[in-house]
Amino acid sequence: MDDTVEQQERRAQEVAERLVQNVARAFYDDDTVAVFDALVNHKYLKEPSGRKTKLSEEQAAAVEAGQAEPFGRPLDEVLQLRPKQVRKLMENLTRNERLVRKEDIGNDGSFFYIDYNWFKGVMDFRVGLMKRILKEMDSASKVECGTLLSAHTTTTHPHRPSRSPLGANVLPVSAVLQ
């Protein structure tokens, strides 16, 4: 039952990776999902350069064996997409969505990665915002529904007397909406 710190960290990393993949599949298009999957699988990938880079046989073997990260590989090569298309996707994810980080590495260009703590914070913020909006919409719909219900039950009919807003046949709005 006593897990080592290393096992706990690995489990937390796996949960964070699943969060990223589930969020991507729930809210983004296929190309963006592929970007998130590539960043989850490779951790760090270079900005598209427009030219092909070649791993040495030794580097390729280490990457295939899972002994090394393909840090030198551009994202467009991993995704097998045009560099222009990848740049557009990454511009959106780094500047607009702010879910992917971009770091300059000097003469070697830039690389992309997912900051899982930041990603979780952004998701917490967005879920909180959605909850607040839904709560506001719910309270607005209760008021609107209650107003309509009151207006409907107080209208007079030529063959029967006027009824109170909460007459015997009308449930309170709070009972109907719960």
XYZ file of N, CA and C in Angstrom:
534
model
N 0.824 -1.185 0.000
C 0.000 0.000 0.000
C 0.867 1.248 0.000
N 2.077 1.146 0.571
C 2.972 2.297 0.593
C 3.621 2.468 -0.774
N 3.200 3.496 -1.474
C 3.779 3.790 -2.774
C 4.994 4.669 -2.600
N 5.941 4.458 -3.438
C 7.097 5.333 -3.409
C 6.710 6.668 -4.033
N 7.485 7.673 -3.778
C 7.233 8.998 -4.343
C 7.261 8.929 -5.862
N 8.169 8.131 -6.378
C 8.283 7.979 -7.831
C 6.998 7.388 -8.427
N 6.424 6.379 -7.764
C 5.178 5.780 -8.253
C 4.028 6.771 -8.188
N 3.963 7.557 -7.119
C 2.907 8.562 -6.989
C 3.040 9.642 -8.060
N 4.265 10.073 -8.332
C 4.485 11.071 -9.367
C 4.106 10.533 -10.739
N 4.442 9.286 -10.999
C 4.106 8.666 -12.294
C 2.592 8.557 -12.455
N 1.913 8.175 -11.377
C 0.450 8.077 -11.432
C -0.184 9.443 -11.667
N 0.338 10.478 -11.004
C -0.163 11.845 -11.199
C 0.067 12.291 -12.634
N 1.222 11.941 -13.206
C 1.526 12.282 -14.595
C 0.538 11.586 -15.535
N 0.230 10.327 -15.278
C -0.719 9.590 -16.118
C -2.110 10.210 -16.051
N -2.535 10.631 -14.860
C -3.842 11.280 -14.706
C -3.859 12.592 -15.481
N -2.775 13.365 -15.380
C -2.693 14.636 -16.100
C -2.731 14.409 -17.613
N -2.041 13.387 -18.078
C -2.046 13.073 -19.514
C -3.432 12.671 -19.983
N -4.134 11.864 -19.178
C -5.509 11.477 -19.536
C -6.436 12.689 -19.557
N -6.247 13.613 -18.608
C -7.044 14.844 -18.590
C -6.866 15.605 -19.897
N -5.623 15.787 -20.317
C -5.348 16.513 -21.565
C -6.014 15.805 -22.742
N -5.854 14.498 -22.822
C -6.417 13.765 -23.953
C -7.945 13.795 -23.942
N -8.562 13.672 -22.771
C -10.028 13.715 -22.699
C -10.574 15.100 -23.031
N -9.927 16.140 -22.518
C -10.354 17.510 -22.823
C -10.218 17.761 -24.322
N -9.097 17.331 -24.897
C -8.882 17.528 -26.333
C -9.972 16.839 -27.145
N -10.282 15.614 -26.813
C -11.299 14.873 -27.573
C -12.698 15.435 -27.376
N -12.957 16.028 -26.237
C -14.284 16.569 -25.960
C -14.520 17.911 -26.637
N -13.480 18.744 -26.769
C -13.705 20.123 -27.185
C -12.984 20.568 -28.454
N -12.127 19.755 -29.026
C -11.324 20.216 -30.152
C -11.460 19.317 -31.366
N -11.035 19.858 -32.531
C -11.103 19.101 -33.781
C -9.984 18.059 -33.834
N -10.027 17.221 -34.860
C -9.100 16.091 -34.964
C -7.634 16.521 -35.036
N -7.336 17.582 -35.790
C -5.944 18.025 -35.902
C -5.403 18.493 -34.550
N -6.231 19.198 -33.787
C -5.802 19.669 -32.467
C -5.623 18.496 -31.512
N -6.493 17.500 -31.615
C -6.343 16.287 -30.803
C -5.011 15.612 -31.129
N -4.657 15.570 -32.414
C -3.378 14.963 -32.812
C -2.201 15.730 -32.209
N -2.291 17.065 -32.141
C -1.235 17.877 -31.527
C -1.100 17.509 -30.055
N -2.227 17.465 -29.339
C -2.167 17.124 -27.919
C -1.599 15.720 -27.716
N -2.041 14.768 -28.531
C -1.520 13.399 -28.408
C -0.013 13.361 -28.646
N 0.450 14.089 -29.662
C 1.897 14.112 -29.951
C 2.667 14.711 -28.779
N 2.134 15.788 -28.193
C 2.838 16.411 -27.064
C 2.777 15.549 -25.801
N 1.704 14.804 -25.627
C 1.632 13.884 -24.484
C 2.636 12.745 -24.677
N 2.723 12.223 -25.891
C 3.609 11.086 -26.154
C 5.083 11.461 -26.220
N 5.404 12.646 -26.743
C 6.802 13.022 -26.957
C 7.331 14.055 -25.967
N 6.459 14.637 -25.168
C 6.789 15.645 -24.145
C 7.227 16.989 -24.727
N 8.258 17.004 -25.589
C 8.764 18.239 -26.186
C 8.939 18.031 -27.685
N 8.435 18.981 -28.473
C 8.634 18.905 -29.920
C 8.991 20.276 -30.459
N 9.849 20.279 -31.465
C 10.326 21.534 -32.035
C 9.270 22.185 -32.924
N 9.423 23.487 -33.043
C 8.572 24.267 -33.938
C 8.857 23.837 -35.373
N 7.820 23.801 -36.227
C 8.061 23.431 -37.629
C 9.057 24.377 -38.286
N 10.007 23.797 -39.005
C 11.034 24.616 -39.647
C 10.804 24.742 -41.142
N 9.978 23.882 -41.689
C 9.765 23.898 -43.126
C 10.738 23.004 -43.864
N 11.732 22.499 -43.169
C 12.681 21.584 -43.797
C 12.774 20.314 -42.948
N 13.055 19.244 -43.589
C 13.113 17.954 -42.905
C 14.386 17.830 -42.082
N 14.231 17.257 -40.902
C 15.402 16.943 -40.091
C 15.535 15.430 -40.058
N 16.743 15.003 -40.015
C 17.002 13.567 -40.045
C 17.672 13.157 -38.750
N 17.054 12.205 -38.053
C 17.699 11.644 -36.870
C 18.768 10.662 -37.335
N 19.846 10.615 -36.591
C 20.855 9.605 -36.903
C 20.262 8.238 -36.590
N 20.867 7.205 -37.121
C 20.374 5.851 -36.858
C 20.390 5.551 -35.364
N 21.419 6.050 -34.702
C 21.553 5.844 -33.266
C 20.412 6.547 -32.508
N 20.132 7.810 -32.890
C 19.039 8.558 -32.260
C 17.691 7.886 -32.524
N 17.467 7.470 -33.759
C 16.206 6.827 -34.122
C 16.000 5.533 -33.336
N 17.065 4.759 -33.161
C 16.972 3.512 -32.402
C 16.652 3.796 -30.939
N 17.271 4.840 -30.378
C 17.012 5.203 -28.978
C 15.574 5.673 -28.790
N 15.075 6.419 -29.750
C 13.685 6.894 -29.678
C 12.729 5.719 -29.783
N 12.977 4.829 -30.735
C 12.118 3.652 -30.922
C 12.107 2.762 -29.680
N 13.240 2.649 -29.012
C 13.338 1.812 -27.812
C 12.781 2.509 -26.581
N 12.389 3.776 -26.744
C 11.839 4.517 -25.616
C 12.900 5.020 -24.659
N 14.152 5.019 -25.093
C 15.258 5.441 -24.236
C 15.572 6.925 -24.378
N 15.010 7.580 -25.385
C 15.298 8.999 -25.599
C 14.059 9.690 -26.140
N 13.974 10.960 -25.835
C 12.902 11.786 -26.366
C 13.331 12.325 -27.725
N 12.439 12.329 -28.690
C 12.797 12.869 -30.010
C 12.723 14.391 -30.010
N 13.483 15.010 -29.103
C 13.451 16.463 -28.936
C 13.815 17.178 -30.224
N 14.632 16.560 -31.027
C 15.075 17.197 -32.252
C 14.062 17.153 -33.381
N 12.974 16.458 -33.225
C 12.008 16.321 -34.319
C 10.993 17.452 -34.301
N 10.755 18.073 -35.439
C 9.735 19.112 -35.529
C 8.329 18.512 -35.452
N 7.423 19.294 -34.928
C 6.046 18.857 -34.736
C 5.372 18.484 -36.056
N 5.668 19.204 -37.128
C 5.039 18.900 -38.415
C 5.428 17.519 -38.937
N 6.663 17.088 -38.632
C 7.085 15.751 -39.056
C 6.390 14.673 -38.235
N 6.241 14.909 -36.961
C 5.578 13.932 -36.098
C 4.113 13.772 -36.508
N 3.467 14.906 -36.791
C 2.047 14.879 -37.157
C 1.812 14.566 -38.622
N 2.854 14.677 -39.439
C 2.765 14.499 -40.887
C 1.747 15.470 -41.488
N 1.863 16.742 -41.065
C 1.045 17.823 -41.584
C 1.957 18.888 -42.172
N 1.394 19.770 -42.981
C 2.163 20.877 -43.549
C 2.601 21.829 -42.434
N 3.824 22.379 -42.525
C 4.300 23.308 -41.498
C 3.359 24.491 -41.272
N 2.796 25.020 -42.335
C 1.886 26.164 -42.209
C 0.656 25.791 -41.376
N 0.133 24.610 -41.604
C -1.035 24.135 -40.855
C -0.685 23.939 -39.379
N 0.486 23.390 -39.109
C 0.922 23.164 -37.721
C 1.142 24.501 -37.017
N 1.761 25.463 -37.723
C 1.970 26.784 -37.120
C 0.654 27.440 -36.733
N -0.343 27.299 -37.590
C -1.663 27.873 -37.306
C -2.286 27.216 -36.072
N -2.215 25.903 -35.997
C -2.734 25.175 -34.832
C -2.008 25.605 -33.558
N -0.693 25.695 -33.641
C 0.095 26.029 -32.457
C -0.103 27.480 -32.047
N -0.306 28.356 -33.003
C -0.601 29.758 -32.683
C -1.872 29.835 -31.843
N -2.874 29.077 -32.249
C -4.133 29.059 -31.506
C -3.948 28.479 -30.108
N -3.230 27.381 -30.000
C -3.057 26.718 -28.700
C -2.140 27.477 -27.753
N -1.186 28.244 -28.277
C -0.277 28.979 -27.404
C -0.800 30.372 -27.059
N -1.375 31.060 -28.018
C -1.793 32.445 -27.776
C -3.254 32.577 -27.379
N -4.139 31.895 -28.064
C -5.574 32.040 -27.795
C -6.048 31.139 -26.672
N -5.777 29.864 -26.803
C -6.232 28.896 -25.804
C -5.314 28.860 -24.583
N -4.041 29.137 -24.793
C -3.024 29.134 -23.736
C -2.900 27.783 -23.021
N -3.030 26.726 -23.799
C -2.939 25.385 -23.232
C -1.599 24.723 -23.512
N -0.837 25.260 -24.440
C 0.469 24.726 -24.798
C 1.476 25.848 -24.611
N 2.647 25.498 -24.108
C 3.702 26.486 -23.883
C 4.732 26.402 -25.005
N 5.323 27.553 -25.323
C 6.373 27.631 -26.327
C 7.595 28.275 -25.680
N 8.744 27.627 -25.837
C 9.995 28.133 -25.268
C 11.043 28.264 -26.368
N 11.762 29.369 -26.356
C 12.869 29.553 -27.292
C 14.100 28.846 -26.750
N 14.835 28.189 -27.652
C 16.052 27.484 -27.241
C 17.256 28.009 -28.020
N 17.261 29.311 -28.250
C 18.399 29.945 -28.911
C 18.420 29.684 -30.399
N 19.585 29.327 -30.890
C 19.775 29.121 -32.335
C 19.006 27.916 -32.858
N 18.646 27.014 -31.977
C 17.934 25.803 -32.404
C 16.449 26.035 -32.624
N 15.939 27.240 -32.408
C 14.527 27.541 -32.622
C 13.732 27.504 -31.338
N 12.519 26.999 -31.432
C 11.604 26.928 -30.297
C 11.065 25.516 -30.167
N 10.557 25.223 -28.978
C 9.898 23.936 -28.801
C 8.600 24.135 -28.032
N 7.710 23.174 -28.179
C 6.406 23.199 -27.537
C 6.323 22.090 -26.502
N 5.546 22.352 -25.456
C 5.286 21.341 -24.436
C 4.003 21.708 -23.703
N 3.473 20.754 -22.950
C 2.282 20.985 -22.137
C 2.727 21.155 -20.698
N 2.378 22.288 -20.098
C 2.611 22.521 -18.670
C 1.348 22.005 -17.979
N 1.408 20.816 -17.403
C 0.214 20.154 -16.875
C -0.415 20.918 -15.714
N 0.384 21.547 -14.875
C -0.187 22.345 -13.781
C -0.974 23.529 -14.334
N -0.416 24.199 -15.333
C -1.100 25.322 -15.960
C -2.384 24.834 -16.642
N -2.288 23.705 -17.356
C -3.439 23.137 -18.054
C -4.572 22.863 -17.073
N -4.238 22.248 -15.937
C -5.264 21.959 -14.927
C -5.885 23.249 -14.404
N -5.058 24.265 -14.171
C -5.576 25.550 -13.704
C -6.527 26.186 -14.704
N -6.172 26.112 -15.988
C -7.049 26.655 -17.034
C -8.366 25.883 -17.059
N -8.289 24.557 -16.928
C -9.517 23.758 -16.939
C -10.370 24.057 -15.706
N -9.756 24.211 -14.539
C -10.514 24.577 -13.335
C -11.227 25.902 -13.533
N -10.519 26.879 -14.115
C -11.115 28.189 -14.365
C -12.302 28.076 -15.324
N -12.108 27.328 -16.416
C -13.178 27.212 -17.421
C -14.390 26.452 -16.874
N -14.145 25.415 -16.101
C -15.267 24.675 -15.504
C -16.010 25.575 -14.514
N -15.276 26.327 -13.708
C -15.909 27.265 -12.781
C -16.731 28.314 -13.513
N -16.188 28.815 -14.617
C -16.907 29.793 -15.429
C -18.178 29.181 -16.015
N -18.075 27.946 -16.516
C -19.262 27.275 -17.061
C -20.309 27.061 -15.977
N -19.888 26.674 -14.771
C -20.834 26.473 -13.669
C -21.554 27.772 -13.336
N -20.792 28.876 -13.279
C -21.394 30.172 -12.969
C -22.401 30.581 -14.044
N -22.049 30.400 -15.304
C -22.952 30.750 -16.405
C -24.202 29.891 -16.354
N -24.041 28.589 -16.114
C -25.200 27.702 -16.024
C -26.101 28.079 -14.854
N -25.504 28.453 -13.742
C -26.278 28.864 -12.569
C -27.070 30.135 -12.890
N -26.419 31.096 -13.562
C -27.111 32.324 -13.956
C -28.242 32.026 -14.932
N -27.983 31.132 -15.884
C -29.020 30.765 -16.853
C -30.178 30.068 -16.155
N -29.864 29.216 -15.187
C -30.894 28.488 -14.456
C -31.775 29.448 -13.669
N -31.154 30.397 -12.968
C -31.951 31.341 -12.187
C -32.758 32.256 -13.109
N -32.200 32.627 -14.259
C -32.948 33.454 -15.210
C -34.122 32.679 -15.786
N -33.925 31.390 -16.056
C -35.020 30.597 -16.619
C -36.114 30.374 -15.581
N -35.745 30.268 -14.302
C -36.764 30.119 -13.258
C -37.615 31.375 -13.170
N -36.984 32.526 -13.236
C -37.730 33.779 -13.182
C -38.638 33.888 -14.396
N -38.084 33.614 -15.576
C -38.866 33.710 -16.801
C -40.010 32.712 -16.787
N -39.718 31.480 -16.392
C -40.741 30.445 -16.346
C -41.812 30.816 -15.315
N -41.412 31.308 -14.168
C -42.367 31.703 -13.140
C -43.243 32.845 -13.605
N -42.682 33.791 -14.330
C -43.450 34.918 -14.862
C -44.470 34.424 -15.867
N -44.036 33.521 -16.754
C -44.964 32.982 -17.749
C -46.061 32.158 -17.084
N -45.706 31.379 -16.087
C -46.677 30.560 -15.379
C -47.699 31.440 -14.667
N -47.222 32.495 -14.017
C -48.122 33.423 -13.331
C -49.049 34.099 -14.329
N -48.497 34.536 -15.455
C -49.315 35.219 -16.462
C -50.377 34.270 -17.014
N -50.024 33.017 -17.206
C -50.964 32.051 -17.764
C -52.101 31.738 -16.779
N -51.803 31.591 -15.517
C -52.821 31.166 -14.560
C -53.696 32.317 -14.088
N -53.306 33.556 -14.301
C -54.135 34.676 -13.843
C -55.014 35.250 -14.946
N -54.837 34.756 -16.177
C -55.711 35.265 -17.234
C -57.131 34.772 -16.982
N -58.060 35.624 -17.258
C -59.457 35.249 -17.017
C -60.028 34.582 -18.240
N -60.862 33.642 -18.010
C -61.547 32.923 -19.063
C -63.005 33.353 -18.986
N -63.680 33.536 -20.112
C -65.056 34.034 -20.045
C -66.006 33.115 -19.286
N -65.732 31.828 -19.200
C -66.661 30.900 -18.563
C -66.244 30.460 -17.173
N -65.126 30.977 -16.636
C -64.746 30.607 -15.271
C -64.100 31.797 -14.573
N -64.127 31.795 -13.277
C -63.569 32.924 -12.531
C -62.035 32.924 -12.589
N -61.451 34.057 -12.253
C -59.998 34.216 -12.225
C -59.406 33.319 -11.148
N -58.199 32.798 -11.400
C -57.528 31.921 -10.447
C -56.283 32.608 -9.912
N -55.844 32.198 -8.747
C -54.611 32.743 -8.178
C -53.412 32.178 -8.939
N -52.249 32.852 -8.900
C -51.066 32.355 -9.604
C -50.660 30.957 -9.189
N -50.887 30.584 -7.939
C -50.537 29.240 -7.494
C -51.798 28.497 -7.105
N -52.676 28.354 -8.051
C -53.957 27.691 -7.812
C -53.769 26.229 -7.499
N -54.877 25.551 -7.265
C -54.838 24.150 -6.852
C -54.220 23.255 -7.912
N -54.376 23.578 -9.174
C -53.867 22.708 -10.247
C -52.474 23.109 -10.739
N -51.873 24.118 -10.139
C -50.585 24.617 -10.612
C -49.511 24.344 -9.553
N -48.415 23.706 -9.967
C -47.296 23.457 -9.069
C -46.428 24.702 -8.972
N -45.786 24.942 -7.839
C -44.834 26.050 -7.758
C -43.680 25.824 -8.738
N -43.104 26.902 -9.265
C -42.021 26.809 -10.257
C -40.850 26.016 -9.688
N -40.531 26.209 -8.420
C -39.386 25.498 -7.823
C -39.615 23.982 -7.842
N -40.842 23.533 -7.715
C -41.122 22.101 -7.748
C -41.002 21.564 -9.155
N -41.359 22.354 -10.145
C -41.319 21.905 -11.525
C -39.888 21.809 -12.036
N -39.039 22.754 -11.660
C -37.681 22.818 -12.198
C -36.651 22.006 -11.446
N -37.005 21.336 -10.390
C -35.997 20.561 -9.647
C -36.009 19.127 -9.993
